XYZ file of C-alpha atoms in Angstrom:
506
model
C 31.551 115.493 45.382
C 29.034 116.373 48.145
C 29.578 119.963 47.489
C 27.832 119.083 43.728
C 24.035 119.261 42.588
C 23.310 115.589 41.607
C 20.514 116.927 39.704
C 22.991 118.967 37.295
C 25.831 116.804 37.553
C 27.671 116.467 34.118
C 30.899 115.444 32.385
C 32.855 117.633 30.189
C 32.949 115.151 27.912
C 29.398 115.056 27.210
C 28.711 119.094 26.493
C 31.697 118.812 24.111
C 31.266 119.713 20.712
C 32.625 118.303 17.816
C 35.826 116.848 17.742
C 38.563 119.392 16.906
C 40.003 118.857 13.418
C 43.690 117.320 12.814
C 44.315 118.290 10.396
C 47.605 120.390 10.973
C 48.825 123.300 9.147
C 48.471 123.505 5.021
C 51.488 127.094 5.096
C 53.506 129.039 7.527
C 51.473 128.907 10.948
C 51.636 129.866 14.584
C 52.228 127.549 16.757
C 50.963 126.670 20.579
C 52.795 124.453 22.374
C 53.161 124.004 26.132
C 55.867 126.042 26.661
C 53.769 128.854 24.362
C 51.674 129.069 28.159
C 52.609 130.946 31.532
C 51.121 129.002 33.778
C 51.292 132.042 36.156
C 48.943 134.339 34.276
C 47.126 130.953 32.463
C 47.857 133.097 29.142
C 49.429 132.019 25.984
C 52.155 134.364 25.763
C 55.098 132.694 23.478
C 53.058 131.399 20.611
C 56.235 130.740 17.920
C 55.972 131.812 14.322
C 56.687 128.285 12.014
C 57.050 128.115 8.180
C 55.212 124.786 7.079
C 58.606 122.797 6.454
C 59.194 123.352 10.743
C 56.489 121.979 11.668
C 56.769 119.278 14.604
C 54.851 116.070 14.142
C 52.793 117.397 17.535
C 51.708 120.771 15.592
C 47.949 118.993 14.521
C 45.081 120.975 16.288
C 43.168 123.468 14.332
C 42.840 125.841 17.207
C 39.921 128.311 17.817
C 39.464 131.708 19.661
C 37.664 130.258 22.830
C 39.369 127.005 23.027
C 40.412 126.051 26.293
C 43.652 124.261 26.412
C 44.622 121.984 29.198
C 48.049 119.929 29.112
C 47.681 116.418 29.271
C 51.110 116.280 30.511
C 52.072 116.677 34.442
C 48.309 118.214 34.780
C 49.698 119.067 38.664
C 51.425 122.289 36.845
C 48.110 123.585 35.373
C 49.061 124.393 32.512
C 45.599 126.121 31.165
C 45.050 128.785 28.770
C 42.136 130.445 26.268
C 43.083 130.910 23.082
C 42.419 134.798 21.847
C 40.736 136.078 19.133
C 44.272 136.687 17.659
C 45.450 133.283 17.911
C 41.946 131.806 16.262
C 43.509 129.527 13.420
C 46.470 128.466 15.288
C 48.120 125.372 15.445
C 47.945 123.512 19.026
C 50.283 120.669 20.027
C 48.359 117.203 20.391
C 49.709 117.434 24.047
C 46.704 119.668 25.032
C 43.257 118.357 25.208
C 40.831 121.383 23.670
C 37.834 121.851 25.063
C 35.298 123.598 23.122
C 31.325 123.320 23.709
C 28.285 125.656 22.799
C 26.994 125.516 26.327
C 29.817 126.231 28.442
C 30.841 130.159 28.711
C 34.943 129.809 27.916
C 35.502 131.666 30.760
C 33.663 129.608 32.796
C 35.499 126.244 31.385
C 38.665 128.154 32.382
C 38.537 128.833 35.521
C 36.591 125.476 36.079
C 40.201 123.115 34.830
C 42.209 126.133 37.500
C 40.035 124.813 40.545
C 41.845 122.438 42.512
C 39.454 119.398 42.475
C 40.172 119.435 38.630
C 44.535 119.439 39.448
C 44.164 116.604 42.178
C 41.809 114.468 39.999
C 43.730 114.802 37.154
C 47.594 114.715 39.002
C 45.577 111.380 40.515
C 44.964 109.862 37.193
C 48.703 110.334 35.643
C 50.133 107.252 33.806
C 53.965 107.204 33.355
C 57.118 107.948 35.199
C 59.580 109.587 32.611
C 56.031 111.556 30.912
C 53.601 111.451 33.177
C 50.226 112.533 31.819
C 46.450 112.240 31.503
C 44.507 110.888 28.943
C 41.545 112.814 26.752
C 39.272 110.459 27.882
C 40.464 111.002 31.615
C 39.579 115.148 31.042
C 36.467 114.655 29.480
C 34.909 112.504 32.352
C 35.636 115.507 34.836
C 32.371 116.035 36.458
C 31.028 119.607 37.779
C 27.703 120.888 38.909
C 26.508 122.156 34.932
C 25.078 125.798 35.193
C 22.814 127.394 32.553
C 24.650 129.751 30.453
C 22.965 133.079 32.283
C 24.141 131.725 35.207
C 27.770 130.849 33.658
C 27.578 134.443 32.844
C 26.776 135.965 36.302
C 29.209 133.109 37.836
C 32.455 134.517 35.067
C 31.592 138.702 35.869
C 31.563 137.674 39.661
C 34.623 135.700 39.470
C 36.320 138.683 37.481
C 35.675 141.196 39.805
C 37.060 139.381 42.927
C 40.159 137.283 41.027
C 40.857 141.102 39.481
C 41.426 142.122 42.814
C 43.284 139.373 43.732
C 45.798 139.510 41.119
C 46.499 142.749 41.487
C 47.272 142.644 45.169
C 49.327 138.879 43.612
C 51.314 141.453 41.111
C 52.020 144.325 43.943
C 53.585 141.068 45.965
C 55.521 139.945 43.470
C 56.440 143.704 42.989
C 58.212 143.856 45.990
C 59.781 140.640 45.895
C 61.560 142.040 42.647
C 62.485 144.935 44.218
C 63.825 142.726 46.932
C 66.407 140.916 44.492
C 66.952 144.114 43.356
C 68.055 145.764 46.608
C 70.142 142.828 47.412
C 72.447 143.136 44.536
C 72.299 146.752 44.847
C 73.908 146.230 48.590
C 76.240 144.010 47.239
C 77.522 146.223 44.859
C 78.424 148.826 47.481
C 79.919 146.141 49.658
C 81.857 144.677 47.329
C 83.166 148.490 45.727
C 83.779 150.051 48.572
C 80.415 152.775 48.962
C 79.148 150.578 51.517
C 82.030 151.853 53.509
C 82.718 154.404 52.608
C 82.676 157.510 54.668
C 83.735 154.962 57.694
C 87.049 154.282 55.981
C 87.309 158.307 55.651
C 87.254 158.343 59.558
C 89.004 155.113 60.029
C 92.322 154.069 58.833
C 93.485 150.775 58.190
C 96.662 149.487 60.103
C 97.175 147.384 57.317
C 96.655 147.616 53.728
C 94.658 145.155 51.652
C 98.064 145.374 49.550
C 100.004 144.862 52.937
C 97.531 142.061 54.267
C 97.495 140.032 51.020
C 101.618 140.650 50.837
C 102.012 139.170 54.105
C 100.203 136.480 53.247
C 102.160 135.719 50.378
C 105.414 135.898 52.098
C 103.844 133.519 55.108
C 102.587 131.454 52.402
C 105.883 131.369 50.534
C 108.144 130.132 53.746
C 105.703 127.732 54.909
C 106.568 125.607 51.411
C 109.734 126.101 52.012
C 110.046 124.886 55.806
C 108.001 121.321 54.168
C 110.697 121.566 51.755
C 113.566 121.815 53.562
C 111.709 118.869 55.993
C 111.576 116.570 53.856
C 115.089 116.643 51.833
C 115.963 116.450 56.040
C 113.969 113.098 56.203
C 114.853 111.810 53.317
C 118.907 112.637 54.025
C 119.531 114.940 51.268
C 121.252 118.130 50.730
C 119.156 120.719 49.314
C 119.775 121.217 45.322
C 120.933 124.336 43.663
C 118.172 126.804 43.551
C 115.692 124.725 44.632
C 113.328 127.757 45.814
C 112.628 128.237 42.110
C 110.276 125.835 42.638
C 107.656 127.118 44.210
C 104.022 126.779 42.586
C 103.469 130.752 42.644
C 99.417 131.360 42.805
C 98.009 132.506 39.795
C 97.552 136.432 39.628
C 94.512 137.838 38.968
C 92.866 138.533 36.035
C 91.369 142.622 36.561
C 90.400 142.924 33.112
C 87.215 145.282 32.974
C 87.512 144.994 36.445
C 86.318 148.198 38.755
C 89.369 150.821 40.342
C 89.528 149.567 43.775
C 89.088 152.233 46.807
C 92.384 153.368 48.462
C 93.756 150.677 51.062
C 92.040 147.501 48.608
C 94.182 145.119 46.645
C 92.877 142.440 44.122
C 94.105 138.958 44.366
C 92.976 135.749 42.513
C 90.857 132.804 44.539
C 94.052 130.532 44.658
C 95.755 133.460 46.548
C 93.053 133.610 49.001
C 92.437 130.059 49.606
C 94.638 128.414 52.465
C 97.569 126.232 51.459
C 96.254 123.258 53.638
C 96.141 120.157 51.223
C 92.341 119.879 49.324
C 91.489 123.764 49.963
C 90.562 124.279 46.726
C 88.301 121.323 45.355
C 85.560 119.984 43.188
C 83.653 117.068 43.651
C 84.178 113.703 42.834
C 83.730 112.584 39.442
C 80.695 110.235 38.845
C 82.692 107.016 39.111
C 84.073 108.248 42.637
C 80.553 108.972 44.113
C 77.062 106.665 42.727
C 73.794 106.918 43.969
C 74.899 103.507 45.093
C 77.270 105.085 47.638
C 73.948 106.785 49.352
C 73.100 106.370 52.743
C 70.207 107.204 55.309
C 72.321 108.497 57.651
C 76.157 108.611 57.878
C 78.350 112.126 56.765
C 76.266 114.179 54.769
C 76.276 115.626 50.900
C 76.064 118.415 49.874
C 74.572 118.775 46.177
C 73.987 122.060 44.355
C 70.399 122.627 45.174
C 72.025 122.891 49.068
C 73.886 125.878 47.773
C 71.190 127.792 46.175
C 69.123 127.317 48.375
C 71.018 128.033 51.762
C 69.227 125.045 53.432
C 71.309 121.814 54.528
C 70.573 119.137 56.279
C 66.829 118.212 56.495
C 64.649 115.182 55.993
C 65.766 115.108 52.461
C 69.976 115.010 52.699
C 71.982 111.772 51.714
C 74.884 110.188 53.524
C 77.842 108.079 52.349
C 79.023 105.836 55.271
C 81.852 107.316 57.059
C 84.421 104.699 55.695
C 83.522 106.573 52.046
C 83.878 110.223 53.239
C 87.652 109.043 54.580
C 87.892 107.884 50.639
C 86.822 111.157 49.439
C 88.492 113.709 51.824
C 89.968 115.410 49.310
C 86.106 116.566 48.777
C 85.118 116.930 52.336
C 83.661 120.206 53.671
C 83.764 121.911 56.848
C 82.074 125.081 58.719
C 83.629 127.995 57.317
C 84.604 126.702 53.801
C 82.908 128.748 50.602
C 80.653 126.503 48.300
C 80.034 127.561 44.716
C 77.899 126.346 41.879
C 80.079 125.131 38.930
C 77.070 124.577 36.431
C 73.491 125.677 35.962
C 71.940 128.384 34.356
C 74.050 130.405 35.485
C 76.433 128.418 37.051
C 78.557 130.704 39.908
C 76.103 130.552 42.717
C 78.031 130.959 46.687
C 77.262 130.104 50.023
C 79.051 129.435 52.836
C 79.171 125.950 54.747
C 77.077 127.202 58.254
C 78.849 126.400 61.676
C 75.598 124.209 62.942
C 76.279 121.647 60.308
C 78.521 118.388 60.908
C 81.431 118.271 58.456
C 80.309 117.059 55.091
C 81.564 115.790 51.431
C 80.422 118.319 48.224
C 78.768 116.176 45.589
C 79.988 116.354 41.600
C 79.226 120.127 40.014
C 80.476 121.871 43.506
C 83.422 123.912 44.170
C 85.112 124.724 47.874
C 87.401 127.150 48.791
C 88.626 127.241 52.420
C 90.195 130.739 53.017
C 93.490 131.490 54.023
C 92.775 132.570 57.983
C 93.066 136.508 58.602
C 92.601 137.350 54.732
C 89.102 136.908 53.837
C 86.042 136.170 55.507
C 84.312 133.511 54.140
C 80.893 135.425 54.269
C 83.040 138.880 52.059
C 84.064 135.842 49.407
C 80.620 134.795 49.249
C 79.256 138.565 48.758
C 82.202 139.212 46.206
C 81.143 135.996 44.124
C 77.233 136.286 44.170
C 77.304 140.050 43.238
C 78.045 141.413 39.534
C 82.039 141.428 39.664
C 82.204 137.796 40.558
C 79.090 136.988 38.288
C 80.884 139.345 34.900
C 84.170 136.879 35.491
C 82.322 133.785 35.827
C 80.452 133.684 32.453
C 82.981 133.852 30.287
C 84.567 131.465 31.986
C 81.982 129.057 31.364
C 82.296 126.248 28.789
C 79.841 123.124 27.425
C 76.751 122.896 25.127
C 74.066 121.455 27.070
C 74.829 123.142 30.449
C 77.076 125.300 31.352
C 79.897 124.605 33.689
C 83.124 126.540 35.267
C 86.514 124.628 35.031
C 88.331 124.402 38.708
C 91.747 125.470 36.061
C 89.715 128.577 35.117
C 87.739 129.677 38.555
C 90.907 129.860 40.538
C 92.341 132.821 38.254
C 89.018 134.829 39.683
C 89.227 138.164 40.798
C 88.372 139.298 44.352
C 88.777 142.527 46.070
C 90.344 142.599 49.379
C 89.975 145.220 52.171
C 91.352 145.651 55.085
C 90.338 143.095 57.906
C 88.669 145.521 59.967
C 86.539 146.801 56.877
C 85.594 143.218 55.829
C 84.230 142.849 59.437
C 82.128 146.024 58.932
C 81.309 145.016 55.361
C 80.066 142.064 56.471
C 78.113 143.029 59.263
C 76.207 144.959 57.228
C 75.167 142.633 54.837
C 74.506 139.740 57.412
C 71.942 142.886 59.325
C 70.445 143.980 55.662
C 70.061 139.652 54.660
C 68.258 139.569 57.975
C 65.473 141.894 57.571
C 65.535 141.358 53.926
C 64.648 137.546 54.665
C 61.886 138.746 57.346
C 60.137 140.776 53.783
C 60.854 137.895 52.008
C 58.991 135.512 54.199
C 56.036 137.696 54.569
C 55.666 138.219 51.237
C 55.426 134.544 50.353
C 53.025 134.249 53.179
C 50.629 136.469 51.427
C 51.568 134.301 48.166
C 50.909 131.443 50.134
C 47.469 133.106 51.263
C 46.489 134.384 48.000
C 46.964 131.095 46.319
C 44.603 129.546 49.383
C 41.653 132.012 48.841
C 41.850 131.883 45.105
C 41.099 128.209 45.308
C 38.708 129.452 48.091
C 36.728 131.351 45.227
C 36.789 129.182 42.778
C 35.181 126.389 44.978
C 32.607 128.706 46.164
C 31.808 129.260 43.024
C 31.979 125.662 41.601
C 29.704 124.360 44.194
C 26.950 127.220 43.637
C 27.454 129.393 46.354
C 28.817 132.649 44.727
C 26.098 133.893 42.820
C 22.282 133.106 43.805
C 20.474 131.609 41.427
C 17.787 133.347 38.933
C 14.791 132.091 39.865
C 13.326 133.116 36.406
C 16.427 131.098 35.140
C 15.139 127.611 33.132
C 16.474 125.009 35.909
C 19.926 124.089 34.918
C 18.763 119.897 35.452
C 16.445 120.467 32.761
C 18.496 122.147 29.812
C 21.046 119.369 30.753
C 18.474 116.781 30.368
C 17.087 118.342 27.186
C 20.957 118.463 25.969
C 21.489 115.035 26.825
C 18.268 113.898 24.841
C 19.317 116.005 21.572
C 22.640 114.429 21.809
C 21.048 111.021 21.861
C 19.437 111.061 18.657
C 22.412 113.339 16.934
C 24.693 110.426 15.360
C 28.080 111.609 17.100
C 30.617 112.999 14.116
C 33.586 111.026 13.388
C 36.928 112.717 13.714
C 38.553 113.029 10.443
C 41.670 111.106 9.854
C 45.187 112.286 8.188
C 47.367 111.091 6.940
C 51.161 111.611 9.087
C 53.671 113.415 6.735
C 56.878 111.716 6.165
């Protein structure tokens, strides 16, 4: 507050102008919710089209071009906009406070609810857990250091011309960070296809097949049953039965429906071919009942929850632990340095990563899936290039099944595609990618440094010029003290209009 003029200090609530009217729409209207703003660009950019018989019992605020909407609700998301000339007769949601008055430039109010004393003061004031938000009264006794209207003026142009700049070098940023995700699936296209490697397999190759590796898998695979077999009818003293082979759970074969041709030397197989016959290999987590919130521990064997997987960070001031006496109950969900984590819901669901080697074994929380490859046929990090990129990404929605989210099926993600090269090319492969994720990361991190920065000296500007040091003052300029006392007195003798009450709608 020491950065304010006492002399000018004001409340928004007091330069307010009549209350807005409530009275809702009378035919088809557009309507301006809080999802109708970007609270990027502070624009209203989905305003939705109603006919009169939609309209939600929110949809009550006679909107005007000028307005300045703020949302009362979780006011630390900003979620600010100025209603265009286009949108002047809208219909605003009662969750917005408007803010309309004669002597404040709507540009002005605007960027005066963006500065960050206005977030913290209002994020301070929240009531609620489930919907937390501010109250109308709570906006309108905001105080700021008033400003005549020339000065408003000279304050918005100034503000334009630097915050123009700004968010152009914010777009250019963001530019690149597109073209980041961009490259990255580009690269694991190739990878996954075969261009990546391509004119090295032309000079190189393979001693064995992707046909011949995944065959001699299969056989291994096959005659390891059948050794446990033939153990136990020993152990339990009985002679083997008549075509007892016959048994054998065969992996399911791949689906390579709409699938790409395969380079020379690569072989498809499904995700239960690949995944090692050790017991639990292929797993989901525990169902609620297995694994509460009352099983969670400050320290103990680790979780690992979905957010872990998209986001490539474990462990961490943030991870819960089950005590060590639950993770033994819940092996058949425990995880371990190597083993491939996916996503089995979200929007979309189908997300990889692999378990990294500096983490202490761990158990995957409900809406995870883990494969642990079969050793020698796929490297974890090729699995996790094949799934993230478009081939494992085309399989996986269709695959996906619910109304509210979406979610993959264990029975269902096991039948997945993957294309196998031979080992030596998977090294290669994914050498590459681990190089190209590397210096990909190092643009990534410097771009959301400059975010990081730009954010910083927006506020930077916006308290500069909050606090009356962006634009010098007109001397010839009426003292701003004085046209707020001279407001304040003509507001004192004008009775103060009564809102006009409706009637709710059944």
């Amino acid at each position: 507050m020491s950065e304010l003029n006492q002399h000018s200090l004001a409340a928004l609530g007091e330069l307010a102008d009549e209350p807005v009217e409530q009275t809702g729409p009378m035919s088809n209207f557009v309507y301006v919710d809080i999802s109708s703003i970007d609270r990027e660009t502070k624009k209203i950019t989905d305003p939705k089209p109603l006919t009169l018989s939609q309209a939600p019992s929110r949809a009550k605020q006679i909107l005007r071009a000028g307005d300045v909407l703020v949302s009362m609700t979780r006011p630390n998301l900003n979620a600010v906009a100025l209603v265009p000339e286009q949108l002047d007769g809208a219909i605003g949601s009662t969750g917005f406070h408007v803010l309309r008055s004669r002597w404040l430039h709507p540009e002005f109010l605007l960027r005066l609810v963006q500065s960050q004393r206005f977030v913290d003061e209002m994020s301070g004031l929240v009531q609620g857990a489930l919907y937390p938000a501010v109250r109308p009264k709570d906006i309108a006794a905001f105080t700021f250091a008033f400003e005549t209207p020339a000065q408003q003026t000279r304050i918005v142009a100034k503000l334009e011309e630097l915050l123009s700049d700004l968010d152009a070098g914010v777009a250019e940023l963001k530019a690149a960070q597109k073209k980041l995700a961009q490259y990255r699936q580009s690269l694991l296209k190739a990878a996954v296809e075969g261009a990546l490697t391509a004119e090295w397999r032309q000079q190189h190759p393979p001693t064995e097949a992707g046909a011949q590796l995944l065959q001699r898998i299969l056989t291994e695979r096959r005659a390891r049953w059948e050794a446990k077999q033939l153990a136990k009818f020993q152990q339990q003293g009985k002679t083997p039965p008549k075509d007892w082979q016959k048994k054998y759970p065969e992996p399911v074969q791949p689906d390579t429906t709409n699938l790409p041709e395969l380079p020379q030397g690569w072989v498809w197989a499904s995700v239960e071919q690949i995944a090692s016959d050790e017991r639990y290999s292929l797993s989901i987590g525990p169902f609620g009942s297995n694994l509460k919130v009352s099983d969670y521990r400050d320290a103990g064997v680790p979780l690992v929850f979905v957010r872990n997987i998209r986001s490539g960070n474990y462990g961490g001031e943030h991870t819960k632990y089950v005590t060590q006496e639950k993770a033994v109950a819940l092996a058949a969900h425990s995880v371990a340095a190597g083993d491939v984590l996916v996503t089995k819901m979200g929007e979309p669901p189908g997300d990889a990563d692999v378990y990294p080697d500096d983490q202490p074994p761990a158990v995957i929380t409900a809406d995870c899936i883990k494969i642990r490859c079969w050793p020698g046929l796929v490297k974890p990090e090729f699995l996790k290039a094949v799934i993230n990129s478009h081939i494992g990404k085309r399989q996986i929605e269709p695959m996906t099944q619910g109304v509210a989210q979406k979610k993959v099926s264990l029975g269902r993600f096991i039948s997945l595609a993957v294309p196998i090269p031979p080992a030596d090319e998977q090294v290669l492969i994914v050498q590459k990618l681990i190089a190209a994720d590397r210096e990909a990361a190092e643009q990534l991190a410097a771009i959301n440094l400059s975010l990081k920065q730009s954010t910083a000296q927006r506020q930077n500007i916006l308290r500069a010029a909050f606090a009356g040091q962006l634009v010098p003052q007109d001397p010839n300029d009426e003292p701003a003290s004085v046209l707020l006392a001279r407001i304040r007195a003509e507001r004192a003798v004008t009775p103060k209009p009564r809102g006009r009450k409706v009637k709710e709608r059944n």
